[in-house]
mmCIF file with all atom_site columns, C-alpha atoms in Angstrom:
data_model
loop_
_atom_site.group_PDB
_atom_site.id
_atom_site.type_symbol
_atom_site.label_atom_id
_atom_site.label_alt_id
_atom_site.label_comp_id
_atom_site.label_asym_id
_atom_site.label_entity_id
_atom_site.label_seq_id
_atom_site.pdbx_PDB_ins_code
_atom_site.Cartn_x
_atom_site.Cartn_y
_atom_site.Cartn_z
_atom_site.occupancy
_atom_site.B_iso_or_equiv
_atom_site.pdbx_formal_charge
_atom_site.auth_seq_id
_atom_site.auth_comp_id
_atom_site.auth_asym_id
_atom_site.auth_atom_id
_atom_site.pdbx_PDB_model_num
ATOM 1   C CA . UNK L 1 1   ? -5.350  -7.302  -17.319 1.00 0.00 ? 1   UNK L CA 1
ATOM 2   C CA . UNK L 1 2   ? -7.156  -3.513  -17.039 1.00 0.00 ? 2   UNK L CA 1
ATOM 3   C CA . UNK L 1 3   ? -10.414 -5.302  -17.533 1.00 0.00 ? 3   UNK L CA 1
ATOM 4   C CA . UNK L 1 4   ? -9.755  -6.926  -14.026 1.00 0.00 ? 4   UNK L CA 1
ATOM 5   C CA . UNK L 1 5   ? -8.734  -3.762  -12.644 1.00 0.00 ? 5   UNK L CA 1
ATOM 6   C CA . UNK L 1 6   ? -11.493 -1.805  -14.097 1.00 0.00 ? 6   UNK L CA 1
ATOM 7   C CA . UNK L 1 7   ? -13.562 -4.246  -12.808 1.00 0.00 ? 7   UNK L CA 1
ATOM 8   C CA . UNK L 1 8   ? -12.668 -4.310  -9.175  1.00 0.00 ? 8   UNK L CA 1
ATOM 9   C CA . UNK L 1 9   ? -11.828 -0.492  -8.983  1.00 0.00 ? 9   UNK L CA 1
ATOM 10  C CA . UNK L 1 10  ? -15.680 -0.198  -10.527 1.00 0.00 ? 10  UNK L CA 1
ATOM 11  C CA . UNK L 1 11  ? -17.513 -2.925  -8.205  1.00 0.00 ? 11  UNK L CA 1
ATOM 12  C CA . UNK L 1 12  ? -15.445 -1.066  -5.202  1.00 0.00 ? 12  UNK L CA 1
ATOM 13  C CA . UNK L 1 13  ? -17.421 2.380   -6.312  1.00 0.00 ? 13  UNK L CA 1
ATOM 14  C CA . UNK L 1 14  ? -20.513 0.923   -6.289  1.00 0.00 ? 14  UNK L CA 1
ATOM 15  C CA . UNK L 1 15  ? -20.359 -0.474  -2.903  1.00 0.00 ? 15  UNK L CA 1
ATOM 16  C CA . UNK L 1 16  ? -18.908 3.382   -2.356  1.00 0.00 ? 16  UNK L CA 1
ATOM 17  C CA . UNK L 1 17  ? -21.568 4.969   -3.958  1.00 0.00 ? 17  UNK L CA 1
ATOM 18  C CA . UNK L 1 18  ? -24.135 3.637   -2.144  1.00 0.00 ? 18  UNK L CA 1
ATOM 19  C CA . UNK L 1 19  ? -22.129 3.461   1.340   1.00 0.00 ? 19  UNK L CA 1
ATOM 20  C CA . UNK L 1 20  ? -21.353 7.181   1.544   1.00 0.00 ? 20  UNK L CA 1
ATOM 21  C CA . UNK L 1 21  ? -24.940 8.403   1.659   1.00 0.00 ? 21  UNK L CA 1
ATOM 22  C CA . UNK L 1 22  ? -26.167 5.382   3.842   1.00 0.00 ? 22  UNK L CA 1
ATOM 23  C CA . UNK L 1 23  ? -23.197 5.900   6.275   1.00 0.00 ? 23  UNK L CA 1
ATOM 24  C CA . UNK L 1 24  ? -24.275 9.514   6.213   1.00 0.00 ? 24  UNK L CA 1
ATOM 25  C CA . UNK L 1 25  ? -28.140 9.017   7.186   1.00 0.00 ? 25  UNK L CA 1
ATOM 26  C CA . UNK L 1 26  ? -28.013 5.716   9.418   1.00 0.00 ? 26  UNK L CA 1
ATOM 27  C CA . UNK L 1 27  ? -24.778 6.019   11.639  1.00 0.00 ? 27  UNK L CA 1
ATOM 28  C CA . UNK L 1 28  ? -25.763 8.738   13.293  1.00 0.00 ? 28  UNK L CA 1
ATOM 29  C CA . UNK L 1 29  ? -29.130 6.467   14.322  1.00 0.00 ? 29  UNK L CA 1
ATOM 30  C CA . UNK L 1 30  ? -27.403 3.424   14.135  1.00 0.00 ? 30  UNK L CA 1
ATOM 31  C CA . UNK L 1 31  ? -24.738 4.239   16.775  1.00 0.00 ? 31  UNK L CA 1
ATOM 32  C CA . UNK L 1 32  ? -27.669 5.834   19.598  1.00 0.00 ? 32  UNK L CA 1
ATOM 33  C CA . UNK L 1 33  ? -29.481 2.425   18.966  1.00 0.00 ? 33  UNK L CA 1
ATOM 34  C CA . UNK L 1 34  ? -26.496 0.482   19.305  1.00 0.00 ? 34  UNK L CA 1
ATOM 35  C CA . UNK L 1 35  ? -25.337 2.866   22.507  1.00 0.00 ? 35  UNK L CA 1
ATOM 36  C CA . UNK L 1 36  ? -22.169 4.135   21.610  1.00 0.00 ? 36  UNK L CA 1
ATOM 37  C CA . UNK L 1 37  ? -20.652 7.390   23.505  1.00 0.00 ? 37  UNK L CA 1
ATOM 38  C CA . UNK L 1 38  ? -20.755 9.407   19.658  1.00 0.00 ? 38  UNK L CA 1
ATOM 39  C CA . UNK L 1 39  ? -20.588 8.745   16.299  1.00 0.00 ? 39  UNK L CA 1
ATOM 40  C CA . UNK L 1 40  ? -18.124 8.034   13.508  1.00 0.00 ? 40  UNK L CA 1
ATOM 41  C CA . UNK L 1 41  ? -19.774 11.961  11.316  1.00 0.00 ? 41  UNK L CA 1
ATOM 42  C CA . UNK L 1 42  ? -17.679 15.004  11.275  1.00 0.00 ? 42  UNK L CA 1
ATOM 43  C CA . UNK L 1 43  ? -19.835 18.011  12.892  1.00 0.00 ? 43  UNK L CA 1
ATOM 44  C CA . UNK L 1 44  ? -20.853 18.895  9.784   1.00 0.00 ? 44  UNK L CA 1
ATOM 45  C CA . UNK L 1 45  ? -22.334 15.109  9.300   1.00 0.00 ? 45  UNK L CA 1
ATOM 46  C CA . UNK L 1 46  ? -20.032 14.567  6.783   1.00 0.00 ? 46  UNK L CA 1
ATOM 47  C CA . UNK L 1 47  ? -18.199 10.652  6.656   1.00 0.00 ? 47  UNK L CA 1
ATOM 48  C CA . UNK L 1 48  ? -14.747 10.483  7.562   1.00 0.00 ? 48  UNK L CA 1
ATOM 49  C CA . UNK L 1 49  ? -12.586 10.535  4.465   1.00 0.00 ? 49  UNK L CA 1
ATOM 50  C CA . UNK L 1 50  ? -8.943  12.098  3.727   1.00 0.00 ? 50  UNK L CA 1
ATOM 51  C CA . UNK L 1 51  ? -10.559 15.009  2.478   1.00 0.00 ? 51  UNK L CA 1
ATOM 52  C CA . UNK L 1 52  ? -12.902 15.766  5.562   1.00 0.00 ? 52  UNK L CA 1
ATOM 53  C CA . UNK L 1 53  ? -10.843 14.038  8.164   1.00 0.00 ? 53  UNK L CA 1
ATOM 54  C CA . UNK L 1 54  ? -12.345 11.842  10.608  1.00 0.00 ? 54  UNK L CA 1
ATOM 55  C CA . UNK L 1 55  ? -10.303 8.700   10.177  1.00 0.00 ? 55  UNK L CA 1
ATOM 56  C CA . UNK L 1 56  ? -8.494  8.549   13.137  1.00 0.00 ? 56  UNK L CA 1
ATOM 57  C CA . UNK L 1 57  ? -11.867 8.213   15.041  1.00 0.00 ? 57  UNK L CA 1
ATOM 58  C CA . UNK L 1 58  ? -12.067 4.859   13.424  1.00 0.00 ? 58  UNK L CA 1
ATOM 59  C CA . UNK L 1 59  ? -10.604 1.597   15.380  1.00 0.00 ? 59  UNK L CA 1
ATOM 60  C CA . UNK L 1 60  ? -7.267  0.465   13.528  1.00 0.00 ? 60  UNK L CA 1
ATOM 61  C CA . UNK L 1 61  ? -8.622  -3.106  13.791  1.00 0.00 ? 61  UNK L CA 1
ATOM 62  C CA . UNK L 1 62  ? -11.262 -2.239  11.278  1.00 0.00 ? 62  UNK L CA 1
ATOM 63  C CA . UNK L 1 63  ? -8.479  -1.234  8.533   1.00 0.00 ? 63  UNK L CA 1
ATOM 64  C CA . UNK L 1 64  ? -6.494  -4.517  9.162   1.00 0.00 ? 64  UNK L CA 1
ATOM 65  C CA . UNK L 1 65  ? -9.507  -6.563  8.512   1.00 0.00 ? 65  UNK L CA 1
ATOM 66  C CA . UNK L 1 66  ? -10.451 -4.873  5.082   1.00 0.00 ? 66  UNK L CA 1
ATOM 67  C CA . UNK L 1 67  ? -6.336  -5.086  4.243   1.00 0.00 ? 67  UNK L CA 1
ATOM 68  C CA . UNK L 1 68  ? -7.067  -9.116  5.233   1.00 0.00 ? 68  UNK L CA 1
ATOM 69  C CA . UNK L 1 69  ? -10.244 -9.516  3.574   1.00 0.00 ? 69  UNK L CA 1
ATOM 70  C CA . UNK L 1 70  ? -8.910  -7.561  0.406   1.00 0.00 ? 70  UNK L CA 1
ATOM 71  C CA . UNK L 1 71  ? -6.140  -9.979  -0.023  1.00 0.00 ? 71  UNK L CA 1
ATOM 72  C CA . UNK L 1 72  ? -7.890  -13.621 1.010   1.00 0.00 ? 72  UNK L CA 1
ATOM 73  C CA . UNK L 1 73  ? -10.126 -11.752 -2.288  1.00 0.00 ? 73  UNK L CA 1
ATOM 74  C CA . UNK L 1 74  ? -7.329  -10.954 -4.171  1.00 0.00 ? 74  UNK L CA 1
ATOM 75  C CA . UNK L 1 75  ? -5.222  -14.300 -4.148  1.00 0.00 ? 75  UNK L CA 1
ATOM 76  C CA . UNK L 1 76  ? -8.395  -16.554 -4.535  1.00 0.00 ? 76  UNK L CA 1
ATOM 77  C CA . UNK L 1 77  ? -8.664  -14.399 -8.037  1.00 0.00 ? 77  UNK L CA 1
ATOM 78  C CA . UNK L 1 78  ? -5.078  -14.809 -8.421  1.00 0.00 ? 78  UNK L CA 1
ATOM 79  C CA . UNK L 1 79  ? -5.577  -18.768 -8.162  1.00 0.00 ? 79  UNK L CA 1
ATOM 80  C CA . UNK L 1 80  ? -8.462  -18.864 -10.273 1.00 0.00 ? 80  UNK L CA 1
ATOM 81  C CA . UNK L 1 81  ? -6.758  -16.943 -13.198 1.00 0.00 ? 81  UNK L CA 1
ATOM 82  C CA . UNK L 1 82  ? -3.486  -19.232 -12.703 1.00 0.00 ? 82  UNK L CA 1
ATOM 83  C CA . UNK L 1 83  ? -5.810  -22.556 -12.671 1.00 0.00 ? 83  UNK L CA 1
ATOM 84  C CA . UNK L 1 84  ? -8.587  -22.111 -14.879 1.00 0.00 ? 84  UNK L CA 1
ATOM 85  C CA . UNK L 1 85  ? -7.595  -21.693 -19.352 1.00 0.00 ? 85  UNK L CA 1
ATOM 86  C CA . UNK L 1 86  ? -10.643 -20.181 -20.169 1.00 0.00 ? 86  UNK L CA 1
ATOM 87  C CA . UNK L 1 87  ? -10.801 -17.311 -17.272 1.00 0.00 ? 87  UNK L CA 1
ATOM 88  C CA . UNK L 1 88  ? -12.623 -14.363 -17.860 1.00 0.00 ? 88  UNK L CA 1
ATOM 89  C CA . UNK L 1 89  ? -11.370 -11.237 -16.182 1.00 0.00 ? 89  UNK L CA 1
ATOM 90  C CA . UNK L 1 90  ? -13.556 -10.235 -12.953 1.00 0.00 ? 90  UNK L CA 1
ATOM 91  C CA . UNK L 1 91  ? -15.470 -13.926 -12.800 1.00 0.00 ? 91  UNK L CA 1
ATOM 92  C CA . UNK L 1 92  ? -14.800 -15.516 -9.349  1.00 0.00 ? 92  UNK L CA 1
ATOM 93  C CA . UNK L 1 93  ? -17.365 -17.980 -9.748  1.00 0.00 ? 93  UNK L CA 1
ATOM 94  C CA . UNK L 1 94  ? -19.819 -15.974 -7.078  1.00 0.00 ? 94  UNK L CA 1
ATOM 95  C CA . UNK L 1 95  ? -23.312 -16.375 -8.565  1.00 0.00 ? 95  UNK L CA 1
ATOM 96  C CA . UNK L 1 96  ? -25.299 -16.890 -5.717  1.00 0.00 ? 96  UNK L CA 1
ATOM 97  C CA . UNK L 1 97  ? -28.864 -15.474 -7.751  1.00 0.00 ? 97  UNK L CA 1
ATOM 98  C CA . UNK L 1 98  ? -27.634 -17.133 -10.778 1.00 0.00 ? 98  UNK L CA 1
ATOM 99  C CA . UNK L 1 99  ? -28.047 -14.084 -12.667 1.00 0.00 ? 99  UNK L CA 1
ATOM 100 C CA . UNK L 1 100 ? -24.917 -14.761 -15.031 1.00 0.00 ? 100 UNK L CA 1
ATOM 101 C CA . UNK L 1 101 ? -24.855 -18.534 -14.977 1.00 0.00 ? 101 UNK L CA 1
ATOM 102 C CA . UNK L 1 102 ? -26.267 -20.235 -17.840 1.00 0.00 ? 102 UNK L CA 1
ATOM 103 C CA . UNK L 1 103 ? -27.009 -17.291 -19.564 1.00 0.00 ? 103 UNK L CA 1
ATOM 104 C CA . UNK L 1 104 ? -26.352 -17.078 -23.333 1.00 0.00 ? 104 UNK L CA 1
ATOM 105 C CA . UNK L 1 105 ? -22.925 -15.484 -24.456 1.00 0.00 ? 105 UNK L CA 1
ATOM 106 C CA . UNK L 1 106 ? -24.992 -11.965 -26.362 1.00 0.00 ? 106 UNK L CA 1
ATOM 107 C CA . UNK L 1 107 ? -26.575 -11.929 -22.193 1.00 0.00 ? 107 UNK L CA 1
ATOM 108 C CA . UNK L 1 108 ? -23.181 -12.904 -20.499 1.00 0.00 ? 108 UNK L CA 1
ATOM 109 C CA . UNK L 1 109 ? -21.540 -9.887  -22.678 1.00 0.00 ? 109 UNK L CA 1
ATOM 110 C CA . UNK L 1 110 ? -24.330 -7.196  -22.158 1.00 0.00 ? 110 UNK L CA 1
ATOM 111 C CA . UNK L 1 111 ? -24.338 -7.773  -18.774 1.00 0.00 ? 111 UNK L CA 1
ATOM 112 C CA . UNK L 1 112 ? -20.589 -7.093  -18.411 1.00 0.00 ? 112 UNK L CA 1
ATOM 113 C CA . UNK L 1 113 ? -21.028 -3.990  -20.427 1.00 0.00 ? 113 UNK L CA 1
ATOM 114 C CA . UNK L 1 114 ? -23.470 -2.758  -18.293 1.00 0.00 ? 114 UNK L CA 1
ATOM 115 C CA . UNK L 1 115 ? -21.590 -4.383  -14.959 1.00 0.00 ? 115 UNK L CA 1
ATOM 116 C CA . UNK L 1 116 ? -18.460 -2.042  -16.470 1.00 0.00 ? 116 UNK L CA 1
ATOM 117 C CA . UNK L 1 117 ? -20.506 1.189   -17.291 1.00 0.00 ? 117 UNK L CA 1
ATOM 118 C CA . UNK L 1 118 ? -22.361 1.154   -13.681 1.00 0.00 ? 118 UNK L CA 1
ATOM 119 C CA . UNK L 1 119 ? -18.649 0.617   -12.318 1.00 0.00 ? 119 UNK L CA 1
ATOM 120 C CA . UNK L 1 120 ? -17.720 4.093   -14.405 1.00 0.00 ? 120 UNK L CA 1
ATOM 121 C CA . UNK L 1 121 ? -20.353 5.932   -13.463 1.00 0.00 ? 121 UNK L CA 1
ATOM 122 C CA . UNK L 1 122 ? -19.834 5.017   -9.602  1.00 0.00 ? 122 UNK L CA 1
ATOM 123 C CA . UNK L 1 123 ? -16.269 5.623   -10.183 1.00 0.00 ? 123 UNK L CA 1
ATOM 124 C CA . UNK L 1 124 ? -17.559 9.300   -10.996 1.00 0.00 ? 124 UNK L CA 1
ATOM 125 C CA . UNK L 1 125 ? -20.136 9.425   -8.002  1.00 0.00 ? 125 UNK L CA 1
ATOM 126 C CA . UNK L 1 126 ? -17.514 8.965   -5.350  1.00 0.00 ? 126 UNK L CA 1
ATOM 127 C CA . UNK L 1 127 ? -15.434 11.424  -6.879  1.00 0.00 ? 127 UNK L CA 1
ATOM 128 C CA . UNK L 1 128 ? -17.851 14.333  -6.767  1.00 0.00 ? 128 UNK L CA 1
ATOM 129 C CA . UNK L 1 129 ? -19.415 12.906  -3.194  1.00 0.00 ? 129 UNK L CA 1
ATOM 130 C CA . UNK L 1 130 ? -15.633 13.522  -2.161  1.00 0.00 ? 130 UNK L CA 1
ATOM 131 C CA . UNK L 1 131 ? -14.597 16.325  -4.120  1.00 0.00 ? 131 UNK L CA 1
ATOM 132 C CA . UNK L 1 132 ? -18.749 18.007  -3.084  1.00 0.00 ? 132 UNK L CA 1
ATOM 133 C CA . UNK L 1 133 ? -17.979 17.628  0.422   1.00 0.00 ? 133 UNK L CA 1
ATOM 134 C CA . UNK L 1 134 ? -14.718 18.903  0.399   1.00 0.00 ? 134 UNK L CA 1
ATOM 135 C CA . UNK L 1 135 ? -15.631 22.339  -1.320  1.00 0.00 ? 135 UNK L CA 1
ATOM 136 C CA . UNK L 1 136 ? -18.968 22.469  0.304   1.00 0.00 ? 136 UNK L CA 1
ATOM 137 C CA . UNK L 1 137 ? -18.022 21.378  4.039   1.00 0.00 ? 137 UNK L CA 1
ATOM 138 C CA . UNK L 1 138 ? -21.504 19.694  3.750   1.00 0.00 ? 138 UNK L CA 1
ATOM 139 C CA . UNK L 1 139 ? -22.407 16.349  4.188   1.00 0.00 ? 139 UNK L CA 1
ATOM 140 C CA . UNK L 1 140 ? -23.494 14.993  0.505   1.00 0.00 ? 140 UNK L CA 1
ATOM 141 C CA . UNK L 1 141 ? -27.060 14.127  1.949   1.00 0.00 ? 141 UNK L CA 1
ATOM 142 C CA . UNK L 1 142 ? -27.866 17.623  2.770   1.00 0.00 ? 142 UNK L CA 1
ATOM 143 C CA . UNK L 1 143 ? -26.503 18.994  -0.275  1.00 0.00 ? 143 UNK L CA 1
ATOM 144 C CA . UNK L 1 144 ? -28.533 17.090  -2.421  1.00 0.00 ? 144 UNK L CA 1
ATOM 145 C CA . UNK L 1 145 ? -31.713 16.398  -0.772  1.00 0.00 ? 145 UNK L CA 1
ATOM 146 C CA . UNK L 1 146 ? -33.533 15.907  -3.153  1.00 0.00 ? 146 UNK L CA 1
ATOM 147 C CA . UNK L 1 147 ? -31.562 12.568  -4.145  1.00 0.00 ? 147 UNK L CA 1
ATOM 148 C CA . UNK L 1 148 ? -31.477 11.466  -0.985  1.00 0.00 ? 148 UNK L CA 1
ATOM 149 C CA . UNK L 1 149 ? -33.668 12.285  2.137   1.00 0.00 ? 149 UNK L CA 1
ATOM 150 C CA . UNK L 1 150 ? -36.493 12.328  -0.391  1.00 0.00 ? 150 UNK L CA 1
ATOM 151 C CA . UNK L 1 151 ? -37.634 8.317   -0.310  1.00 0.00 ? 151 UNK L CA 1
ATOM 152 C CA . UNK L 1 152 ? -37.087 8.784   3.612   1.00 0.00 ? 152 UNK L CA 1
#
């Protein structure tokens, strides 16, 4: 029952982890391509969060669809627990590279261990992206270039 949640809470910082700094370097080129009036940044080119603020430029309609999406997700995982004896916590049966699938059990179990430590250590990159910004009142990207704006 915590595996799940680890699990989730852990795939959600990944997607996190890597969202932040891409929202950070592409919206602000993504939005003049697209031609919208300004973009989604905080002057600083920080992305809106609770800490920096920002979220009320962002459409309501947008939140309502991740609240739908999140639970079509969550009660297909509550079905598949419910139907299936031999359920293991996090598998929804979305394999599309068929990375896990027919993989021996000593494969199957490293790659959840490593599937849960990459989930920790995101968990812990969104914190300090957060917590960075906040103290710093600097967008992540700019202050750590050398992680980021490096490969661009």
């Amino acid at each position: 029952q915590y595996r799940e949640a680890e699990l989730k809470h852990g795939r959600l910082a990944m997607l996190a982890a890597a969202g932040w700094p891409m929202a950070e370097l592409l919206q602000p080129v993504l939005s003049q391509a697209l031609g919208q009036k300004s973009d989604l940044l905080t002057f600083s080119g920080q992305a809106p969060s609770l800490l920096n603020g920002g979220l009320e430029l962002i459409n309501p309609l947008f939140f309502m669809a991740i609240i739908v999406f999140s639970g079509t997700v969550e009660s297909v995982a509550l079905k598949t627990r419910a139907i299936e004896v031999d359920y293991v916590p996090g598998d929804l049966g979305f394999d599309p590279l068929s990375l896990y699938t027919g993989k021996s059990e000593a494969t199957k179990r490293d790659l959840q261990l490593k599937e849960l430590n990459n989930g920790r250590l995101a968990m812990l990159a969104i914190t300090f992206y957060a917590v960075s910004e906040f103290i710093n009142k600097a967008a992540v990207v700019n202050a750590t270039p050398f992680l980021f704006k490096s490969i661009l």
